[in-house]
Short mmCIF file of C-alpha atoms and ligand atoms in Angstrom, two decimals:
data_model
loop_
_atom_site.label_atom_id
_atom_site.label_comp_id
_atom_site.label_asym_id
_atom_site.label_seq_id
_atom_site.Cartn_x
_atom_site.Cartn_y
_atom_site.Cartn_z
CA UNK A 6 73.13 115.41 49.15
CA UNK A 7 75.46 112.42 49.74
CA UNK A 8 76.56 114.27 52.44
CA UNK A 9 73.61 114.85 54.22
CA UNK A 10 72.38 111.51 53.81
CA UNK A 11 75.70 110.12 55.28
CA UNK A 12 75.17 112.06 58.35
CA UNK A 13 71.74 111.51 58.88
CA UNK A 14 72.72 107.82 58.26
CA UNK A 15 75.43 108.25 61.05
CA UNK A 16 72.99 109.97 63.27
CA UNK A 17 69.99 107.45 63.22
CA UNK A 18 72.60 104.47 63.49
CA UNK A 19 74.02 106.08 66.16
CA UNK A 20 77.31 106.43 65.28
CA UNK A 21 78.04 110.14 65.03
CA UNK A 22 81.00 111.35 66.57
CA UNK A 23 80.31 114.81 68.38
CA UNK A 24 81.80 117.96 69.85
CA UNK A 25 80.36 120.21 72.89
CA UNK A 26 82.36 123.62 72.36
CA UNK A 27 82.09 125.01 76.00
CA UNK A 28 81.75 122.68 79.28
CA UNK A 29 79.36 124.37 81.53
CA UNK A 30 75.84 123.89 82.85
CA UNK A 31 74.78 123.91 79.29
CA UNK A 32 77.91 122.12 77.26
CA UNK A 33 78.45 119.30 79.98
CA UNK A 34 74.40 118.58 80.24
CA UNK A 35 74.57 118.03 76.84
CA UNK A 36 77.96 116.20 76.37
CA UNK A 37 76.18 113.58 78.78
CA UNK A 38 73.15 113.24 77.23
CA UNK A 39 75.05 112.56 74.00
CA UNK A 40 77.10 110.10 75.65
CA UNK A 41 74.24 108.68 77.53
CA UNK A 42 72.28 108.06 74.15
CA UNK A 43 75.59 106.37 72.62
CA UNK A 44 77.14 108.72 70.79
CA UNK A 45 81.00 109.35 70.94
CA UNK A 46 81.45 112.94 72.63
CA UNK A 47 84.17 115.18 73.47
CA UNK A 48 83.87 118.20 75.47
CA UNK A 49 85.99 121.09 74.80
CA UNK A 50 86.66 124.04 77.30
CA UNK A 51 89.33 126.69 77.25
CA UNK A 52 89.37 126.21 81.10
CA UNK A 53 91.75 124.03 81.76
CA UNK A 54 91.26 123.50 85.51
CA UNK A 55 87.48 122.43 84.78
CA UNK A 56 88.90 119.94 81.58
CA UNK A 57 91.07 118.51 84.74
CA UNK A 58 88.73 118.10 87.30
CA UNK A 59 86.28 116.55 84.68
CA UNK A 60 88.98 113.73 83.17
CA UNK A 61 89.35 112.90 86.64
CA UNK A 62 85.73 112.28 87.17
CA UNK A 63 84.97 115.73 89.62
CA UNK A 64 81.73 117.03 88.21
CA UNK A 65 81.74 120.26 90.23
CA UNK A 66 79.03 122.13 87.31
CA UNK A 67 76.38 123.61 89.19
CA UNK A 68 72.92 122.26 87.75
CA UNK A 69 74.49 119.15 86.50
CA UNK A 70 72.61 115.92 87.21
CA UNK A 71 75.73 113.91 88.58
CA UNK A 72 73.79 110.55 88.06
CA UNK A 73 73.44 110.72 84.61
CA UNK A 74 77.21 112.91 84.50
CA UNK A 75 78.50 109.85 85.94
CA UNK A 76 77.17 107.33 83.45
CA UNK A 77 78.40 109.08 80.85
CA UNK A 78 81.85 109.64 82.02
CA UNK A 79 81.31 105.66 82.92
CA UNK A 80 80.21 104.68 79.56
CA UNK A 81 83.97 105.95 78.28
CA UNK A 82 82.17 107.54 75.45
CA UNK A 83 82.33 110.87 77.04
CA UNK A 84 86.16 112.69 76.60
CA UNK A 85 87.35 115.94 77.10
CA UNK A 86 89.84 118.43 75.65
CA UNK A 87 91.29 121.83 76.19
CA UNK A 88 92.37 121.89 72.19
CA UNK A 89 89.62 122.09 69.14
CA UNK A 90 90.72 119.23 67.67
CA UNK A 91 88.55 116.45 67.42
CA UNK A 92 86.64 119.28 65.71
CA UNK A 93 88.54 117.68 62.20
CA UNK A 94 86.64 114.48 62.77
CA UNK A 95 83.23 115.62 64.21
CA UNK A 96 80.13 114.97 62.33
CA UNK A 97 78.45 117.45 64.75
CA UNK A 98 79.85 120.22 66.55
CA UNK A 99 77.80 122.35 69.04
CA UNK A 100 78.75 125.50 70.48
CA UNK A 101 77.32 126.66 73.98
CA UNK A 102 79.57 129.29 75.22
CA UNK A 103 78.66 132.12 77.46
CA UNK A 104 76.42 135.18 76.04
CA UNK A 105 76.80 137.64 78.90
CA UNK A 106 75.95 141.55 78.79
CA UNK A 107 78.34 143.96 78.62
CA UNK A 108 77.83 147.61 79.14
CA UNK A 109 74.03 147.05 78.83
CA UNK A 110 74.59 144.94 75.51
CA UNK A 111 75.58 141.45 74.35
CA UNK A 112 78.94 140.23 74.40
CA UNK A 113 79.51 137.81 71.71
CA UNK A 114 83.26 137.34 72.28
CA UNK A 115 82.70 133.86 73.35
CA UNK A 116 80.89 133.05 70.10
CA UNK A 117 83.53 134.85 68.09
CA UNK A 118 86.31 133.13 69.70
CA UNK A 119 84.54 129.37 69.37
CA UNK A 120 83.62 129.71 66.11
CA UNK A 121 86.24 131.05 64.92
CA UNK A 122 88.20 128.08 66.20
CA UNK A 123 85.87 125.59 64.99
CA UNK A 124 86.38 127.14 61.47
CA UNK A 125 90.41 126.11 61.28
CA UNK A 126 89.16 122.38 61.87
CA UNK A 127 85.77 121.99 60.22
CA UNK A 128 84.95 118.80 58.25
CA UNK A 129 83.00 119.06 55.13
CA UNK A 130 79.48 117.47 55.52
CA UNK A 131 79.01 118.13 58.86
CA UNK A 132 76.60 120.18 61.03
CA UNK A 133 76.60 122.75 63.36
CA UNK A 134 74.17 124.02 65.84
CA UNK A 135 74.62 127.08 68.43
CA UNK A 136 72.62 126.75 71.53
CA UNK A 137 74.15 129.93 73.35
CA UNK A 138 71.27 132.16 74.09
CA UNK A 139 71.53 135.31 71.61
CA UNK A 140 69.47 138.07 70.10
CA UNK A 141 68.11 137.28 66.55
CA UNK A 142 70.33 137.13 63.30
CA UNK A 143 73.58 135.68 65.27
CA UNK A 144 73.47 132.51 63.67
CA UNK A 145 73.35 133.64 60.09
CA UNK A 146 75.18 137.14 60.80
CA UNK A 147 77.40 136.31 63.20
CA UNK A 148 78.61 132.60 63.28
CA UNK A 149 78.13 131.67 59.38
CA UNK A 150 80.46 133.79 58.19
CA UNK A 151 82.90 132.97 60.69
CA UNK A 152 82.27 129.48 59.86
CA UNK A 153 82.86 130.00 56.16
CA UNK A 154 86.19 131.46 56.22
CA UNK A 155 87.27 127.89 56.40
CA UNK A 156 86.56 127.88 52.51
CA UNK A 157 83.36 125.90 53.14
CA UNK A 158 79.99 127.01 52.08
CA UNK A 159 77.13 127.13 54.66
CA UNK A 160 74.23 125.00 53.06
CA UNK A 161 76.05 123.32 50.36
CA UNK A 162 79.00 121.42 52.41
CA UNK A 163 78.21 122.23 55.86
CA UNK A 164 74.77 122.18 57.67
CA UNK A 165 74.08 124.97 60.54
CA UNK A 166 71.16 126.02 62.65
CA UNK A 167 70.49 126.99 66.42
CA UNK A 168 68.45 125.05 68.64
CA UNK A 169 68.29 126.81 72.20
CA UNK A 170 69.36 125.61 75.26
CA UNK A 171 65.78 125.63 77.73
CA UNK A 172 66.83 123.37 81.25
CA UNK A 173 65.66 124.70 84.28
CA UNK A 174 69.04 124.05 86.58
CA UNK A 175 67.43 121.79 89.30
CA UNK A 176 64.18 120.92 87.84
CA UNK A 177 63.80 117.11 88.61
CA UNK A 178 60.25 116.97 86.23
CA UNK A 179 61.85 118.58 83.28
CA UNK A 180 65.40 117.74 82.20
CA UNK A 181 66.65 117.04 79.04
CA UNK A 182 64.73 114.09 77.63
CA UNK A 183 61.86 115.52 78.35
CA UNK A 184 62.07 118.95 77.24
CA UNK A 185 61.04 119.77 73.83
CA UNK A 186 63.95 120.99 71.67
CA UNK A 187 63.52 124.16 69.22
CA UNK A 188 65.05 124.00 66.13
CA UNK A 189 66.02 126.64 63.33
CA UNK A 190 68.50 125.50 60.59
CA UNK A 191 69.98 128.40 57.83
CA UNK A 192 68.16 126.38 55.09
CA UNK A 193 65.47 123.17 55.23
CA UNK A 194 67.86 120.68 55.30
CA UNK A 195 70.49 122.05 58.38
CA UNK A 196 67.24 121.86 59.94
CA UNK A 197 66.47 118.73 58.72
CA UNK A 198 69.83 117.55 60.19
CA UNK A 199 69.73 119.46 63.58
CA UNK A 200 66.34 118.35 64.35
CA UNK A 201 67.36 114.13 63.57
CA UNK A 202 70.23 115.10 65.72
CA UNK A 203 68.13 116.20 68.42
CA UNK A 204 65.86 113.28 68.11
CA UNK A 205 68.59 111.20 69.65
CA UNK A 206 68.43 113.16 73.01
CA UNK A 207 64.87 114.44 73.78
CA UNK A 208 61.39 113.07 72.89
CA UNK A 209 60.06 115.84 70.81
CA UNK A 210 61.69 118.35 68.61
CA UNK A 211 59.92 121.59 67.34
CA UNK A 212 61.17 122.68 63.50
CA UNK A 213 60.80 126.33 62.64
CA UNK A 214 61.71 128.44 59.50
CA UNK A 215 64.46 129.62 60.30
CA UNK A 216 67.70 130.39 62.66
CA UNK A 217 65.95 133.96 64.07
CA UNK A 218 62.73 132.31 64.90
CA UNK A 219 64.63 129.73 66.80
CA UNK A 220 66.77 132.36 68.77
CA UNK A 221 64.07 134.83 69.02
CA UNK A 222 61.42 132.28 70.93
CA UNK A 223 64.19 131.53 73.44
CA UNK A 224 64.17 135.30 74.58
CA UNK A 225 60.70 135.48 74.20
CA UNK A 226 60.46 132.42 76.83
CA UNK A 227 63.32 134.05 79.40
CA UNK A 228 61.47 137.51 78.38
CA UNK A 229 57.68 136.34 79.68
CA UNK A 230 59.08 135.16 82.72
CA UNK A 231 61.16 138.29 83.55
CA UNK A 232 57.84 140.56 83.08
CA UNK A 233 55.93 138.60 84.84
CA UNK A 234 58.19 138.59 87.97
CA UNK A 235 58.19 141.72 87.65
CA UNK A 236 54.29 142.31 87.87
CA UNK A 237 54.19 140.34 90.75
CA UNK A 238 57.54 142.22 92.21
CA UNK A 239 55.44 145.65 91.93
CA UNK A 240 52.36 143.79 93.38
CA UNK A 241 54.16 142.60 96.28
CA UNK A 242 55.00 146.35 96.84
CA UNK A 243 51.67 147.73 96.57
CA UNK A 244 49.84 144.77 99.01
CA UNK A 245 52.36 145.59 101.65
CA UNK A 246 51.49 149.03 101.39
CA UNK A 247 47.41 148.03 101.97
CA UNK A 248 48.17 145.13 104.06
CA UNK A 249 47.22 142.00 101.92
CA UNK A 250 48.45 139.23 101.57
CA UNK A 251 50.28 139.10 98.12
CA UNK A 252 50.77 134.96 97.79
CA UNK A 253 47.14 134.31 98.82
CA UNK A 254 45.85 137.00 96.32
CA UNK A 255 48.30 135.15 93.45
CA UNK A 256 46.89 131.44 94.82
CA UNK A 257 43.45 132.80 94.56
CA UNK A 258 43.78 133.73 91.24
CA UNK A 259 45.69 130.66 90.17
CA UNK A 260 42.41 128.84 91.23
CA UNK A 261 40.99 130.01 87.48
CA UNK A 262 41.89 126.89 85.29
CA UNK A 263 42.54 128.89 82.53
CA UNK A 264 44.44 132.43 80.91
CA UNK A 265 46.49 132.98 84.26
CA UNK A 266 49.69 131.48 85.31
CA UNK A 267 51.47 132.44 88.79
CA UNK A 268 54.59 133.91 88.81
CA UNK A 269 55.71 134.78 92.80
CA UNK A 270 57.82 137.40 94.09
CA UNK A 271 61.12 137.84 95.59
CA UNK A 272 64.31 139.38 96.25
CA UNK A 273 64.74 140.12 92.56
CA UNK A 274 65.57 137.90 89.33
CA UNK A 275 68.72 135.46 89.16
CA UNK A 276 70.94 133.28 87.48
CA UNK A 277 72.29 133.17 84.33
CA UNK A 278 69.28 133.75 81.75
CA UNK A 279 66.15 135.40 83.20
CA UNK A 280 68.13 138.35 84.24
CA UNK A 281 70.20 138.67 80.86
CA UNK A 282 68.12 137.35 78.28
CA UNK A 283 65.74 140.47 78.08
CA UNK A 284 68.54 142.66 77.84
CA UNK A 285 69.53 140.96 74.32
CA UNK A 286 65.98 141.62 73.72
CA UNK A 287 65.92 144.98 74.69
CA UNK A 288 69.41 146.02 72.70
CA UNK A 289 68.23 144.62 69.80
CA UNK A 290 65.01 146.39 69.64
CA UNK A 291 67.18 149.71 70.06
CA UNK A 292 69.69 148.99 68.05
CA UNK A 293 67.37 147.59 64.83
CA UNK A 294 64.33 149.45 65.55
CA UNK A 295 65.80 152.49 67.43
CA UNK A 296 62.25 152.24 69.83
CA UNK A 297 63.15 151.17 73.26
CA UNK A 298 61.02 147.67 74.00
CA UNK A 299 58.80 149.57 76.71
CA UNK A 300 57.74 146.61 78.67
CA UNK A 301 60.85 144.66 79.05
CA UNK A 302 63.30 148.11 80.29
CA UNK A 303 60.68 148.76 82.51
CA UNK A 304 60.29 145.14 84.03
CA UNK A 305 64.68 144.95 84.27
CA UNK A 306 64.23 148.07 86.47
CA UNK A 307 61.11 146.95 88.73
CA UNK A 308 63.41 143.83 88.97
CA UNK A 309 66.52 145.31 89.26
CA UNK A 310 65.49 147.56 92.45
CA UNK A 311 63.92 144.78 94.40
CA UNK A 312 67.30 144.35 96.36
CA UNK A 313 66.87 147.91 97.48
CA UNK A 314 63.13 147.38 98.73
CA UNK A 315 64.00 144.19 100.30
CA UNK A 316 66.66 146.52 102.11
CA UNK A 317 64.50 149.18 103.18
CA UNK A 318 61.56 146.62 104.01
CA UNK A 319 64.60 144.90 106.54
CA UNK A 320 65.20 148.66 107.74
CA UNK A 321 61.89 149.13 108.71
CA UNK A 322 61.07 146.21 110.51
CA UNK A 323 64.05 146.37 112.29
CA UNK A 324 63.26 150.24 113.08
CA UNK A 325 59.71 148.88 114.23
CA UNK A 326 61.45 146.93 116.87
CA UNK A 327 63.84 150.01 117.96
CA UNK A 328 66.73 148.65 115.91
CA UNK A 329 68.70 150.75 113.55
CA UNK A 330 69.89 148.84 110.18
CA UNK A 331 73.39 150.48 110.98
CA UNK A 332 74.60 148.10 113.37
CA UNK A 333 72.08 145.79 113.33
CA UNK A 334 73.21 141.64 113.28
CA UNK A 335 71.33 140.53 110.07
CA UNK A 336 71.37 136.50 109.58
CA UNK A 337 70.76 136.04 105.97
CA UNK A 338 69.63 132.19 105.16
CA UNK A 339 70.28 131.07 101.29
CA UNK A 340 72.30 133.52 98.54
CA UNK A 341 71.96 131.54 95.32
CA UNK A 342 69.92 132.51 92.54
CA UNK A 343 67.30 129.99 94.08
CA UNK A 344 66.48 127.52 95.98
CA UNK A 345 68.90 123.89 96.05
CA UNK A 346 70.73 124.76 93.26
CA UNK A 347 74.64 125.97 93.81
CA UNK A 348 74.78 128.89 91.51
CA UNK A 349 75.39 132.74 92.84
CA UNK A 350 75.37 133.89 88.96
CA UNK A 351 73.31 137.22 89.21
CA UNK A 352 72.22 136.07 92.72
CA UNK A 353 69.56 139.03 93.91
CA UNK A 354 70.38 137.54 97.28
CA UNK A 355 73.69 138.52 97.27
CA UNK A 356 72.76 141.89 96.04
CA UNK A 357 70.98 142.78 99.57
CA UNK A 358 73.91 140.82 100.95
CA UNK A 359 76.02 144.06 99.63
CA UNK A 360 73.77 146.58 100.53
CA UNK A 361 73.03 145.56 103.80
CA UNK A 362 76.81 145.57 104.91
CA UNK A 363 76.86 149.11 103.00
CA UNK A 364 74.49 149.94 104.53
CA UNK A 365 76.51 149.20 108.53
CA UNK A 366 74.55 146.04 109.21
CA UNK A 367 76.69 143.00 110.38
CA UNK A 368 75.61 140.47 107.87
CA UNK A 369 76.03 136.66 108.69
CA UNK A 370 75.34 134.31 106.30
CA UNK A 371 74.56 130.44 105.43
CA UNK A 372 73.64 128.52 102.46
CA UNK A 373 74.77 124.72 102.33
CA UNK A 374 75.95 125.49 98.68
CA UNK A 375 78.22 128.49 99.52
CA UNK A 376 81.74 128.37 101.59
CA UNK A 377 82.33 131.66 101.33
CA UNK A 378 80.85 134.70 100.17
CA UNK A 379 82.24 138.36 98.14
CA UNK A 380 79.63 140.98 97.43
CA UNK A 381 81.26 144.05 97.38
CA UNK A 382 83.18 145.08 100.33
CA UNK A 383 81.22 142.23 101.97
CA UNK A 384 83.91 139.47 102.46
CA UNK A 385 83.17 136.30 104.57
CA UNK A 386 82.75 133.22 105.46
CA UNK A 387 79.55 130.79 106.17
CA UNK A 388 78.23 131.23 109.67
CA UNK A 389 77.44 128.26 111.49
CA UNK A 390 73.36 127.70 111.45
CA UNK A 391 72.74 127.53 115.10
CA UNK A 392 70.30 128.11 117.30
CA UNK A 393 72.93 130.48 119.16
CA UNK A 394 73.42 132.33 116.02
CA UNK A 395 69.78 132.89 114.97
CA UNK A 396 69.02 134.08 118.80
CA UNK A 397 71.94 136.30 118.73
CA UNK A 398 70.83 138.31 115.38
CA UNK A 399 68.16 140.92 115.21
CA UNK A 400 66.90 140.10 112.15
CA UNK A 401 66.82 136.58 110.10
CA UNK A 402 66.48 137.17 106.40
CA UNK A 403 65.07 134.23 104.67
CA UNK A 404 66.24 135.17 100.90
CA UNK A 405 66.89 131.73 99.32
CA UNK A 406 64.86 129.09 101.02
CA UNK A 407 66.67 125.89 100.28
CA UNK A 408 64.68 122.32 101.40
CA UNK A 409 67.57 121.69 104.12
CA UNK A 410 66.51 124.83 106.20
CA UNK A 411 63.59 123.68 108.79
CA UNK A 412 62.26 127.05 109.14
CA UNK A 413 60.02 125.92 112.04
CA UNK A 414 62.78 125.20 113.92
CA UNK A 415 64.30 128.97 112.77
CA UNK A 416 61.41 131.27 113.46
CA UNK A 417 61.47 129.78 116.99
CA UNK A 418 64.66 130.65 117.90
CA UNK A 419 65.09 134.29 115.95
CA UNK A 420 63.48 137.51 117.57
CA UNK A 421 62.58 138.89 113.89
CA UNK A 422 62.55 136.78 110.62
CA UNK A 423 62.00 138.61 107.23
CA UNK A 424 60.71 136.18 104.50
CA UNK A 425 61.56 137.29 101.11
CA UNK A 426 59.95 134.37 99.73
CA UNK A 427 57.10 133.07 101.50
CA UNK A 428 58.58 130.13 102.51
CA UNK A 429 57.11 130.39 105.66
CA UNK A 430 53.74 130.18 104.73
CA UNK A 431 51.77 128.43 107.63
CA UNK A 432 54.31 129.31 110.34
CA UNK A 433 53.85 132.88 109.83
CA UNK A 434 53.77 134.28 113.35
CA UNK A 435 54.40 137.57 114.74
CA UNK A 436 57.97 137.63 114.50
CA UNK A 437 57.68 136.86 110.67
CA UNK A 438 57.35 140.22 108.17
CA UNK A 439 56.75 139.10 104.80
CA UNK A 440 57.89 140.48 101.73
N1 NAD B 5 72.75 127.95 82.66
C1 NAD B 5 71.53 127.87 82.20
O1 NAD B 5 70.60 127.54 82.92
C2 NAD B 5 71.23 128.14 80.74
C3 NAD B 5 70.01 127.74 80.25
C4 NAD B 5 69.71 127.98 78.92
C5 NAD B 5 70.63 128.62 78.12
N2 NAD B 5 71.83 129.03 78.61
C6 NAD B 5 72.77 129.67 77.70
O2 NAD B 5 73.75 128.72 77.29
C7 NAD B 5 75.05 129.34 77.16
C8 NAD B 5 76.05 128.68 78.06
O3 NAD B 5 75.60 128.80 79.40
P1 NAD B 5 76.30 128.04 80.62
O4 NAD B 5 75.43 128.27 81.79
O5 NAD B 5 76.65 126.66 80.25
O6 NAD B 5 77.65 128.91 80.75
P2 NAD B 5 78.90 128.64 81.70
O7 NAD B 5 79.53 129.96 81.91
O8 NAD B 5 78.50 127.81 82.86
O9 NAD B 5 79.87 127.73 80.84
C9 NAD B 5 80.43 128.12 79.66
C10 NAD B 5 81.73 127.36 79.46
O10 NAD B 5 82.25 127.74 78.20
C11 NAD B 5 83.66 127.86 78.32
N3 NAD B 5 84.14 128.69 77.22
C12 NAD B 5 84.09 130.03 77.09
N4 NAD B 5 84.60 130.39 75.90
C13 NAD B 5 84.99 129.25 75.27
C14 NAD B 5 85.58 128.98 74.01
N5 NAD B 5 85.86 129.95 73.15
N6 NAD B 5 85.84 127.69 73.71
C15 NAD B 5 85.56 126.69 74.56
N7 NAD B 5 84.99 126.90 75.77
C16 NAD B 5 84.69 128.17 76.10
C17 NAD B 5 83.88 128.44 79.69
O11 NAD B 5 85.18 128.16 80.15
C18 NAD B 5 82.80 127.70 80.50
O12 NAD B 5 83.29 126.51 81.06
C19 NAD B 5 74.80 130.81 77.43
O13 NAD B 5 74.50 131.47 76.23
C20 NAD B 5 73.56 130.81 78.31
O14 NAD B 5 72.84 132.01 78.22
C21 NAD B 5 72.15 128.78 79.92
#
């Protein structure tokens, strides 16, 4: 109890010394914020080229708001380390380390590894949270008894819950101040704790029972955007087929003020959670329940083929014009995940990147985020975005439409422009072919 009240002291007078295990989108965003609300922070990555090119001031994170990245590392409140420990004299340590899928599963190795290390160092008395995105019962099953082989007992002299991470990379409405935080501790009080932690940095925290909830709604929020993608993914298919208009059916309905919510099509899912997230979802229901979660499999593989349509929906247009896709000089503009953000992690972009060079086409590329480019056997560099270039291609693929691109000024200079995103909506003329 004197514990707790010591930290909670700490926390509310500011004065809490923290640790951000893991220095990427996630771990840096939130090193900041801690900074930027004046807290002590050090950031802790086993990459040691990133903990260089951050002490030197190079914030290089995709996503990362390098305003408020460089007040913090301004402030001198903001450190970082390659080694655990300033773990010994944290009062809160928070781990947000990778949770990709391997072989069709989660790969906890990351959490494993970080908590394990956090273990060898951890103070009595203090708190901490995971934010990694995971399937329910990691906190409790997986971290707290990792965390407990230091000798301490979870509850009684250390506090632990998750709280999960929700940014949108690149949203400039919703960062995170403004996004409410979710959060789950082991017992009352580690929630008690997390969520006065969390009060420093955002404007509204959200309490629930317990660690599962927490981690469960975070896949459930990843999850309902997946689906939906991928009912409007199928729909785009089918209105192609009867030739309507899919974004002008989705606006119409978005006209009713209530019970629907647009989702819009594309090239596929990307990035590092919408495409993942539902997989943790899906293993889990497998693995506990041994039913396969119907919905979500079958959304991952409407989602997961879109690359291929987009493809074949290139092929054809090209074939309308006497073109074969063999051969053909495709232009593609944008290959992140999405649009002004720097990040190719799951890109569905540079999925029909691949396929169209394996499929013969002589791909091109731009995107202002992206030097160079491997998908595959695909190997190359940005093209110059030219007038020249555009004319000389057969088709211009508009996959990630980032606000630079003045696609006026491109649909007038290419013979054919494919819009996987409806970016050209207004200027569609008849050398456009929607998705
Ligand atoms: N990127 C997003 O938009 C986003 C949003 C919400 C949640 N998440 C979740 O947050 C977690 C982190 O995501 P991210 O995008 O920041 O990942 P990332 O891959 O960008 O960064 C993770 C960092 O952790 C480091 N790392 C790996 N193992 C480590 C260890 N044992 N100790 C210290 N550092 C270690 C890596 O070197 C890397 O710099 C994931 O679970 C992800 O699903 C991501």
């Amino acid at each position: 109890m004197k514990r707790r009240a010591q930290l909670l002291g700490r926390l509310e007078a500011g004065s809490a010394r923290v640790c951000v295990i893991g220095q990427g989108y996630v771990g840096l965003s939130l090193s900041v914020g801690v900074a930027n609300a004046g807290m002590e922070v050090v950031g802790i990555d086993v990459d040691a080229a990133r903990v260089d090119r951050l002490r030197a001031g190079v914030v290089d994170v995709p996503g990362v708001d390098q305003a408020q990245a460089l007040m913090a590392l301004g402030s001198g409140r903001l450190s970082f380390a390659t080694e655990a420990d300033a773990v010994a004299e944290a009062d809160v340590v928070v781990i947000c380390v990778p949770t990709p899928v391997a072989n069709h599963g989660p790969d906890l190795s990351a959490i494993v590894a970080a908590a394990t290390e956090v273990a060898t160092r951890l103070k009595p008395g203090a708190l901490v949270v995971l934010e990694s995105t995971t399937y329910p019962g990691t906190t409790e099953g997986t971290v707290l008894p990792l965390l407990e082989a230091s000798g301490l007992k979870a509850g009684r002299d250390f506090a632990l819950a998750f709280s999960p991470e929700r940014i949108d990379p690149g949203n400039s409405k919703f960062g995170l101040a403004n996004t409410p935080r979710i959060v789950g501790g082991i017992d009352p009080s580690s929630t008690e704790v997390a969520a006065a932690f969390y009060a420093q940095l955002v404007d509204s925290v959200h309490t629930v029972s317990n660690c599962r909830a927490a981690e469960l709604a975070k896949l459930l929020e990843n999850t309902f955007r997946m689906v939906n993608i991928a009912l409007v993914n199928e729909l785009a298919q089918l209105c192609s087929d009867q030739g309507i208009d899919t974004w002008e059916v989705i606006d119409a309905a978005a006209t009713k003020p209530f019970g629907f919510m647009p989702f819009y099509p594309g090239p596929g899912v990307g990035g590092h959670c919408i495409p993942l997230d539902p997989a943790y979802l899906a293993w889990q229901s497998r693995r506990d329940t041994g039913r396969p979660y119907r919905l979500v499999e079958l959304a991952m593989d409407i989602n997961e083929a879109m690359p291929d349509y987009v493809v074949r929906r290139i092929g054809d247009a090209l074939g309308d014009r006497g073109v074969t896709l063999r051969g053909a000089r495709v232009f593609v503009l944008g290959v992140t995940y999405k649009p002004n953000v720097g990040d190719l992690r799951e890109s569905a972009a540079v999925d029909v990147v691949r396929r169209l060079h394996a499929k013969g086409a002589d791909v091109r590329f731009h995107d202002p985020f992206v030097g160079s480019l491997q998908a595959g056997d695909f190997s190359r560099s940005r093209s110059a975005l030219t007038g020249a270039a555009l004319a000389r291609s057969d088709c211009v693929a508009v996959l990630t439409p980032h606000e630079s691109y003045d696609l006026d000024w491109v649909v007038q200079r290419a013979s054919l422009v494919f819009d996987a995103r409806n970016a050209l909506t207004g200027a569609r003329r008849p050398n456009v072919v929607p998705l």
